[in-house]
Amino acid sequence: MTWITFLWPMLTAACITMGLIHFWIGYRQKRGAANFLFALTAFSFAFFSVLELSMMLARSPAHFLELQRWADFAGAAGAISLASFVWMFFAAGRRWLALLGSGLICCSLLFDVMPVPKLIFLQITGIRTVETFGGASFAVAEGVRNPWVAMYYTGVLFIALFVADASVTLWRRGMRRRAVLVGGTITLFILTAGLQAALVDAGVLSTPYLVSLFYLIILAAMGTELSREVLQAARLAADLRESELRLNLAADAAHLGLWVWDTKNDEIWTTPQCRALFGITTTEPLAPNRFFDAVHPDDRDIMQREVAESLRVETDYEREYRLLLADGEIRWIAVRGHVERNKDGEPVQVRGVALDVSRRKQAEDTALQLSGLLINAQEVERRHLARELHDDLNQRLALLAVELELFGQKPPASSSAVTERMLAFSAQIKKLSSGVHRLSHELHPAILEQLGLESAVRGFCRELSTTHNFAIEFQSHKVPRSLPDNIALCLYRVVQEGLQNVVKHSGVNRAKVELTANENELCLIVSDQGCGFDVAKSKHGKSLGLVSIRERVRLVNGRISVQSQRGEGTRIKVHIPFTHNQESTLL
């Protein structure tokens, strides 16, 4: 083995390796035409390298001439594919130069498809073996040269001019590194390899072709460019992973699910949060139909029609609908999608977000229900006041007016009888005053402002106990007399509502009220040992009592807990933060 038989197989292997790398890149990328063309270039010069070695080892003129013919075709394929690669990779240069050069090369190859003569030699008269250093030798053909070979190398020169022109254009665009590294090396290769081959064909140099050896210049340049792209891809991949991680964290924090639907290939990509929203496991394969199937049957047809409409016309998609998950849970989500179209107006991709709005929907339903309950409660309260005024106070006032009129028409003869009737009238007026006071107290307890929360609660407990024959134990500890009006009224209404519920629903005739205070907060507990109730079901019921209590406590930044079970009584506990400089606002 000599250095020639060692070096040229390595050159062939290097060309094939670079060709395979770019062929794989072109196969993996959607826009890999440039990589395919460079792979073709590398394979062409790999074949040329094999032919170079074979010609150096040729021992007969006929064998050398056949190898020479194939080398002409391989060199032409390499030159034309290089021009095509530069055109695709640079998107620059005067195309007519490349077309003219390729045309001249192809026309010159007509000599190689004819029986005689051939492109390089009209006739080979002999093979001469030339000794070189290291004990190696190579074969050189001698014969009559074909002058039309100049057409071939003129075409090569035009391709070199095309590559140089494209490199200059790329330089002016600001892509100077690529212009010098890729364009410059390709131009240098074409000129040096073409010149050396032309001198060999002209008989000026008695050497074998060294085209594949010069091709190492391009391999080094493209290897450097490829390494740079690999490093950039690695950095971009790392940045992409970091960006995706941040995006997922932001989406998780906002409870957002991101998705991209490739409408052409009917493929979909989602974030883990989006899978979780739709109840899709991480191992389950993704398909658009899987997301459609998760939609509640009552909303599915409408949703599919609106998605199809957004793809048909140039409008974004925005909709709220229900999901029916595998465990029977119903979840409300809001979906917004943007349709991306190609230059022909056809939808190619839909990008969007999905947001869980179940809490908002529940809050809206609760607010709507509460609004209805408040209106009903208002009407009930008005009817109650109307009955009290009409059936009680109005009738008693009418009766008193009739009695006074009769008294004025026929006063008693004796003074004692007059005194007795006046006392009766006074008693009736006091009862009327007491009724008016009771109604006024129910609407707004003035005693809160006059005597404070503790006295007002104690008085209400006493009145309720007397009215309903109901035992109420009231305990208080360190409750300040002066409290912000909103806090005092809130706690008073909680006691009022809580004890009325005990009277109506507990089934017992005893309750307990505890009111305590410290430097930071007030604490109220209303409890009984009655029949109790289901707290969870009460949240969805039609009763306004607990709803109003919770809302009042929330408005003063308090906390409330309701503990109750069937047969074990009820305990309502309220904590309200308290500071002496808190503003006073009446509810």
PDB file of N, CA, C and O in Angstrom, residues 442-492:
ATOM      1  N   GLU A 442     -86.631  45.949  64.239  1.00  0.00           N
ATOM      2  CA  GLU A 442     -86.312  44.902  63.263  1.00  0.00           C
ATOM      3  C   GLU A 442     -85.614  45.481  62.044  1.00  0.00           C
ATOM      4  O   GLU A 442     -84.716  44.870  61.473  1.00  0.00           O
ATOM      5  N   LEU A 443     -86.051  46.680  61.625  1.00  0.00           N
ATOM      6  CA  LEU A 443     -85.428  47.301  60.461  1.00  0.00           C
ATOM      7  C   LEU A 443     -84.029  47.805  60.789  1.00  0.00           C
ATOM      8  O   LEU A 443     -83.091  47.607  60.018  1.00  0.00           O
ATOM      9  N   HIS A 444     -83.840  48.458  61.895  1.00  0.00           N
ATOM     10  CA  HIS A 444     -82.528  48.927  62.317  1.00  0.00           C
ATOM     11  C   HIS A 444     -82.529  49.140  63.828  1.00  0.00           C
ATOM     12  O   HIS A 444     -83.265  49.997  64.338  1.00  0.00           O
ATOM     13  N   PRO A 445     -81.698  48.359  64.544  1.00  0.00           N
ATOM     14  CA  PRO A 445     -81.679  48.463  66.007  1.00  0.00           C
ATOM     15  C   PRO A 445     -80.961  49.735  66.463  1.00  0.00           C
ATOM     16  O   PRO A 445     -79.724  49.794  66.470  1.00  0.00           O
ATOM     17  N   ALA A 446     -81.696  50.754  66.846  1.00  0.00           N
ATOM     18  CA  ALA A 446     -81.095  52.012  67.300  1.00  0.00           C
ATOM     19  C   ALA A 446     -80.306  51.820  68.581  1.00  0.00           C
ATOM     20  O   ALA A 446     -79.392  52.604  68.883  1.00  0.00           O
ATOM     21  N   ILE A 447     -80.600  50.724  69.303  1.00  0.00           N
ATOM     22  CA  ILE A 447     -79.902  50.483  70.566  1.00  0.00           C
ATOM     23  C   ILE A 447     -78.409  50.244  70.351  1.00  0.00           C
ATOM     24  O   ILE A 447     -77.593  50.445  71.249  1.00  0.00           O
ATOM     25  N   LEU A 448     -78.057  49.802  69.115  1.00  0.00           N
ATOM     26  CA  LEU A 448     -76.643  49.604  68.814  1.00  0.00           C
ATOM     27  C   LEU A 448     -75.872  50.911  68.948  1.00  0.00           C
ATOM     28  O   LEU A 448     -74.767  50.946  69.497  1.00  0.00           O
ATOM     29  N   GLU A 449     -76.427  51.972  68.465  1.00  0.00           N
ATOM     30  CA  GLU A 449     -75.757  53.264  68.518  1.00  0.00           C
ATOM     31  C   GLU A 449     -75.845  53.877  69.910  1.00  0.00           C
ATOM     32  O   GLU A 449     -74.969  54.636  70.316  1.00  0.00           O
ATOM     33  N   GLN A 450     -76.901  53.520  70.624  1.00  0.00           N
ATOM     34  CA  GLN A 450     -77.129  54.155  71.930  1.00  0.00           C
ATOM     35  C   GLN A 450     -76.367  53.451  73.052  1.00  0.00           C
ATOM     36  O   GLN A 450     -75.707  54.105  73.859  1.00  0.00           O
ATOM     37  N   LEU A 451     -76.447  52.094  73.090  1.00  0.00           N
ATOM     38  CA  LEU A 451     -75.878  51.351  74.221  1.00  0.00           C
ATOM     39  C   LEU A 451     -74.743  50.408  73.824  1.00  0.00           C
ATOM     40  O   LEU A 451     -74.091  49.846  74.701  1.00  0.00           O
ATOM     41  N   GLY A 452     -74.524  50.182  72.511  1.00  0.00           N
ATOM     42  CA  GLY A 452     -73.431  49.317  72.091  1.00  0.00           C
ATOM     43  C   GLY A 452     -73.890  47.907  71.747  1.00  0.00           C
ATOM     44  O   GLY A 452     -75.030  47.501  71.992  1.00  0.00           O
ATOM     45  N   LEU A 453     -72.950  47.124  71.178  1.00  0.00           N
ATOM     46  CA  LEU A 453     -73.265  45.786  70.677  1.00  0.00           C
ATOM     47  C   LEU A 453     -73.681  44.841  71.798  1.00  0.00           C
ATOM     48  O   LEU A 453     -74.665  44.101  71.670  1.00  0.00           O
ATOM     49  N   GLU A 454     -72.958  44.847  72.886  1.00  0.00           N
ATOM     50  CA  GLU A 454     -73.252  43.880  73.963  1.00  0.00           C
ATOM     51  C   GLU A 454     -74.665  44.071  74.499  1.00  0.00           C
ATOM     52  O   GLU A 454     -75.425  43.100  74.645  1.00  0.00           O
ATOM     53  N   SER A 455     -75.073  45.303  74.768  1.00  0.00           N
ATOM     54  CA  SER A 455     -76.422  45.558  75.294  1.00  0.00           C
ATOM     55  C   SER A 455     -77.486  45.227  74.263  1.00  0.00           C
ATOM     56  O   SER A 455     -78.545  44.689  74.595  1.00  0.00           O
ATOM     57  N   ALA A 456     -77.199  45.536  72.979  1.00  0.00           N
ATOM     58  CA  ALA A 456     -78.173  45.250  71.927  1.00  0.00           C
ATOM     59  C   ALA A 456     -78.393  43.750  71.793  1.00  0.00           C
ATOM     60  O   ALA A 456     -79.531  43.282  71.661  1.00  0.00           O
ATOM     61  N   VAL A 457     -77.316  42.967  71.799  1.00  0.00           N
ATOM     62  CA  VAL A 457     -77.444  41.509  71.677  1.00  0.00           C
ATOM     63  C   VAL A 457     -78.145  40.947  72.900  1.00  0.00           C
ATOM     64  O   VAL A 457     -79.020  40.075  72.798  1.00  0.00           O
ATOM     65  N   ARG A 458     -77.771  41.432  74.058  1.00  0.00           N
ATOM     66  CA  ARG A 458     -78.421  40.942  75.281  1.00  0.00           C
ATOM     67  C   ARG A 458     -79.918  41.246  75.254  1.00  0.00           C
ATOM     68  O   ARG A 458     -80.756  40.409  75.599  1.00  0.00           O
ATOM     69  N   GLY A 459     -80.283  42.488  74.833  1.00  0.00           N
ATOM     70  CA  GLY A 459     -81.696  42.843  74.755  1.00  0.00           C
ATOM     71  C   GLY A 459     -82.440  41.991  73.738  1.00  0.00           C
ATOM     72  O   GLY A 459     -83.577  41.567  73.973  1.00  0.00           O
ATOM     73  N   PHE A 460     -81.834  41.718  72.578  1.00  0.00           N
ATOM     74  CA  PHE A 460     -82.503  40.881  71.590  1.00  0.00           C
ATOM     75  C   PHE A 460     -82.713  39.465  72.115  1.00  0.00           C
ATOM     76  O   PHE A 460     -83.783  38.871  71.896  1.00  0.00           O
ATOM     77  N   CYS A 461     -81.703  38.932  72.797  1.00  0.00           N
ATOM     78  CA  CYS A 461     -81.844  37.585  73.368  1.00  0.00           C
ATOM     79  C   CYS A 461     -83.001  37.552  74.382  1.00  0.00           C
ATOM     80  O   CYS A 461     -83.791  36.591  74.418  1.00  0.00           O
ATOM     81  N   ARG A 462     -83.089  38.593  75.158  1.00  0.00           N
ATOM     82  CA  ARG A 462     -84.154  38.642  76.162  1.00  0.00           C
ATOM     83  C   ARG A 462     -85.523  38.737  75.506  1.00  0.00           C
ATOM     84  O   ARG A 462     -86.461  38.024  75.876  1.00  0.00           O
ATOM     85  N   GLU A 463     -85.653  39.599  74.481  1.00  0.00           N
ATOM     86  CA  GLU A 463     -86.938  39.738  73.800  1.00  0.00           C
ATOM     87  C   GLU A 463     -87.341  38.437  73.092  1.00  0.00           C
ATOM     88  O   GLU A 463     -88.495  38.004  73.164  1.00  0.00           O
ATOM     89  N   LEU A 464     -86.377  37.809  72.396  1.00  0.00           N
ATOM     90  CA  LEU A 464     -86.686  36.565  71.692  1.00  0.00           C
ATOM     91  C   LEU A 464     -87.049  35.448  72.661  1.00  0.00           C
ATOM     92  O   LEU A 464     -87.958  34.651  72.411  1.00  0.00           O
ATOM     93  N   SER A 465     -86.354  35.413  73.774  1.00  0.00           N
ATOM     94  CA  SER A 465     -86.637  34.391  74.787  1.00  0.00           C
ATOM     95  C   SER A 465     -88.041  34.566  75.363  1.00  0.00           C
ATOM     96  O   SER A 465     -88.777  33.598  75.564  1.00  0.00           O
ATOM     97  N   THR A 466     -88.433  35.829  75.614  1.00  0.00           N
ATOM     98  CA  THR A 466     -89.765  36.095  76.165  1.00  0.00           C
ATOM     99  C   THR A 466     -90.857  35.800  75.138  1.00  0.00           C
ATOM    100  O   THR A 466     -91.888  35.190  75.463  1.00  0.00           O
ATOM    101  N   THR A 467     -90.630  36.216  73.904  1.00  0.00           N
ATOM    102  CA  THR A 467     -91.647  36.047  72.862  1.00  0.00           C
ATOM    103  C   THR A 467     -91.918  34.586  72.550  1.00  0.00           C
ATOM    104  O   THR A 467     -93.072  34.172  72.385  1.00  0.00           O
ATOM    105  N   HIS A 468     -90.885  33.779  72.488  1.00  0.00           N
ATOM    106  CA  HIS A 468     -91.027  32.385  72.049  1.00  0.00           C
ATOM    107  C   HIS A 468     -90.847  31.367  73.170  1.00  0.00           C
ATOM    108  O   HIS A 468     -90.772  30.163  72.878  1.00  0.00           O
ATOM    109  N   ASN A 469     -90.786  31.851  74.410  1.00  0.00           N
ATOM    110  CA  ASN A 469     -90.592  30.922  75.539  1.00  0.00           C
ATOM    111  C   ASN A 469     -89.374  30.038  75.269  1.00  0.00           C
ATOM    112  O   ASN A 469     -89.432  28.808  75.297  1.00  0.00           O
ATOM    113  N   PHE A 470     -88.236  30.700  75.010  1.00  0.00           N
ATOM    114  CA  PHE A 470     -87.044  30.028  74.527  1.00  0.00           C
ATOM    115  C   PHE A 470     -85.864  30.450  75.400  1.00  0.00           C
ATOM    116  O   PHE A 470     -85.639  31.647  75.619  1.00  0.00           O
ATOM    117  N   ALA A 471     -85.105  29.515  75.940  1.00  0.00           N
ATOM    118  CA  ALA A 471     -83.984  29.819  76.829  1.00  0.00           C
ATOM    119  C   ALA A 471     -82.736  30.122  76.011  1.00  0.00           C
ATOM    120  O   ALA A 471     -82.291  29.285  75.218  1.00  0.00           O
ATOM    121  N   ILE A 472     -82.194  31.319  76.222  1.00  0.00           N
ATOM    122  CA  ILE A 472     -80.984  31.720  75.505  1.00  0.00           C
ATOM    123  C   ILE A 472     -79.936  32.129  76.532  1.00  0.00           C
ATOM    124  O   ILE A 472     -80.153  33.045  77.331  1.00  0.00           O
ATOM    125  N   GLU A 473     -78.806  31.433  76.520  1.00  0.00           N
ATOM    126  CA  GLU A 473     -77.693  31.754  77.417  1.00  0.00           C
ATOM    127  C   GLU A 473     -76.746  32.697  76.680  1.00  0.00           C
ATOM    128  O   GLU A 473     -76.221  32.372  75.613  1.00  0.00           O
ATOM    129  N   PHE A 474     -76.548  33.877  77.255  1.00  0.00           N
ATOM    130  CA  PHE A 474     -75.690  34.870  76.626  1.00  0.00           C
ATOM    131  C   PHE A 474     -74.481  35.125  77.515  1.00  0.00           C
ATOM    132  O   PHE A 474     -74.616  35.392  78.709  1.00  0.00           O
ATOM    133  N   GLN A 475     -73.278  35.018  76.912  1.00  0.00           N
ATOM    134  CA  GLN A 475     -72.032  35.280  77.627  1.00  0.00           C
ATOM    135  C   GLN A 475     -71.222  36.278  76.820  1.00  0.00           C
ATOM    136  O   GLN A 475     -71.136  36.180  75.588  1.00  0.00           O
ATOM    137  N   SER A 476     -70.599  37.224  77.514  1.00  0.00           N
ATOM    138  CA  SER A 476     -69.755  38.213  76.849  1.00  0.00           C
ATOM    139  C   SER A 476     -68.518  38.451  77.690  1.00  0.00           C
ATOM    140  O   SER A 476     -68.535  38.280  78.914  1.00  0.00           O
ATOM    141  N   HIS A 477     -67.435  38.858  76.992  1.00  0.00           N
ATOM    142  CA  HIS A 477     -66.180  39.073  77.714  1.00  0.00           C
ATOM    143  C   HIS A 477     -65.383  40.159  77.008  1.00  0.00           C
ATOM    144  O   HIS A 477     -65.013  40.019  75.831  1.00  0.00           O
ATOM    145  N   LYS A 478     -65.156  41.265  77.706  1.00  0.00           N
ATOM    146  CA  LYS A 478     -64.310  42.366  77.256  1.00  0.00           C
ATOM    147  C   LYS A 478     -64.751  42.951  75.910  1.00  0.00           C
ATOM    148  O   LYS A 478     -63.928  43.312  75.058  1.00  0.00           O
ATOM    149  N   VAL A 479     -66.052  43.030  75.677  1.00  0.00           N
ATOM    150  CA  VAL A 479     -66.547  43.603  74.426  1.00  0.00           C
ATOM    151  C   VAL A 479     -66.599  45.122  74.596  1.00  0.00           C
ATOM    152  O   VAL A 479     -67.298  45.628  75.476  1.00  0.00           O
ATOM    153  N   PRO A 480     -65.864  45.876  73.787  1.00  0.00           N
ATOM    154  CA  PRO A 480     -65.888  47.339  73.938  1.00  0.00           C
ATOM    155  C   PRO A 480     -67.266  47.902  73.580  1.00  0.00           C
ATOM    156  O   PRO A 480     -67.948  47.397  72.692  1.00  0.00           O
ATOM    157  N   ARG A 481     -67.649  48.948  74.270  1.00  0.00           N
ATOM    158  CA  ARG A 481     -68.950  49.555  74.012  1.00  0.00           C
ATOM    159  C   ARG A 481     -68.957  50.276  72.671  1.00  0.00           C
ATOM    160  O   ARG A 481     -69.957  50.275  71.951  1.00  0.00           O
ATOM    161  N   SER A 482     -67.815  50.856  72.318  1.00  0.00           N
ATOM    162  CA  SER A 482     -67.724  51.597  71.074  1.00  0.00           C
ATOM    163  C   SER A 482     -67.056  50.722  70.016  1.00  0.00           C
ATOM    164  O   SER A 482     -65.895  50.318  70.174  1.00  0.00           O
ATOM    165  N   LEU A 483     -67.806  50.428  68.994  1.00  0.00           N
ATOM    166  CA  LEU A 483     -67.311  49.622  67.876  1.00  0.00           C
ATOM    167  C   LEU A 483     -67.671  50.303  66.566  1.00  0.00           C
ATOM    168  O   LEU A 483     -68.644  51.064  66.509  1.00  0.00           O
ATOM    169  N   PRO A 484     -66.906  50.052  65.501  1.00  0.00           N
ATOM    170  CA  PRO A 484     -67.324  50.557  64.197  1.00  0.00           C
ATOM    171  C   PRO A 484     -68.730  50.084  63.860  1.00  0.00           C
ATOM    172  O   PRO A 484     -69.095  48.929  64.141  1.00  0.00           O
ATOM    173  N   ASP A 485     -69.518  50.962  63.278  1.00  0.00           N
ATOM    174  CA  ASP A 485     -70.920  50.642  63.020  1.00  0.00           C
ATOM    175  C   ASP A 485     -71.087  49.399  62.147  1.00  0.00           C
ATOM    176  O   ASP A 485     -71.986  48.588  62.382  1.00  0.00           O
ATOM    177  N   ASN A 486     -70.207  49.252  61.125  1.00  0.00           N
ATOM    178  CA  ASN A 486     -70.381  48.108  60.227  1.00  0.00           C
ATOM    179  C   ASN A 486     -70.116  46.785  60.928  1.00  0.00           C
ATOM    180  O   ASN A 486     -70.794  45.790  60.701  1.00  0.00           O
ATOM    181  N   ILE A 487     -69.122  46.766  61.854  1.00  0.00           N
ATOM    182  CA  ILE A 487     -68.823  45.526  62.586  1.00  0.00           C
ATOM    183  C   ILE A 487     -69.944  45.215  63.569  1.00  0.00           C
ATOM    184  O   ILE A 487     -70.401  44.067  63.687  1.00  0.00           O
ATOM    185  N   ALA A 488     -70.391  46.231  64.312  1.00  0.00           N
ATOM    186  CA  ALA A 488     -71.457  46.009  65.297  1.00  0.00           C
ATOM    187  C   ALA A 488     -72.725  45.507  64.615  1.00  0.00           C
ATOM    188  O   ALA A 488     -73.363  44.551  65.084  1.00  0.00           O
ATOM    189  N   LEU A 489     -73.110  46.147  63.501  1.00  0.00           N
ATOM    190  CA  LEU A 489     -74.329  45.734  62.809  1.00  0.00           C
ATOM    191  C   LEU A 489     -74.180  44.326  62.226  1.00  0.00           C
ATOM    192  O   LEU A 489     -75.123  43.529  62.254  1.00  0.00           O
ATOM    193  N   CYS A 490     -72.977  44.008  61.713  1.00  0.00           N
ATOM    194  CA  CYS A 490     -72.738  42.670  61.157  1.00  0.00           C
ATOM    195  C   CYS A 490     -72.947  41.597  62.215  1.00  0.00           C
ATOM    196  O   CYS A 490     -73.674  40.621  62.004  1.00  0.00           O
ATOM    197  N   LEU A 491     -72.310  41.765  63.379  1.00  0.00           N
ATOM    198  CA  LEU A 491     -72.431  40.756  64.426  1.00  0.00           C
ATOM    199  C   LEU A 491     -73.865  40.677  64.960  1.00  0.00           C
ATOM    200  O   LEU A 491     -74.369  39.589  65.273  1.00  0.00           O
ATOM    201  N   TYR A 492     -74.530  41.819  65.047  1.00  0.00           N
ATOM    202  CA  TYR A 492     -75.913  41.813  65.519  1.00  0.00           C
ATOM    203  C   TYR A 492     -76.803  41.035  64.547  1.00  0.00           C
ATOM    204  O   TYR A 492     -77.644  40.233  64.964  1.00  0.00           O
TER     205      TYR A 492
END
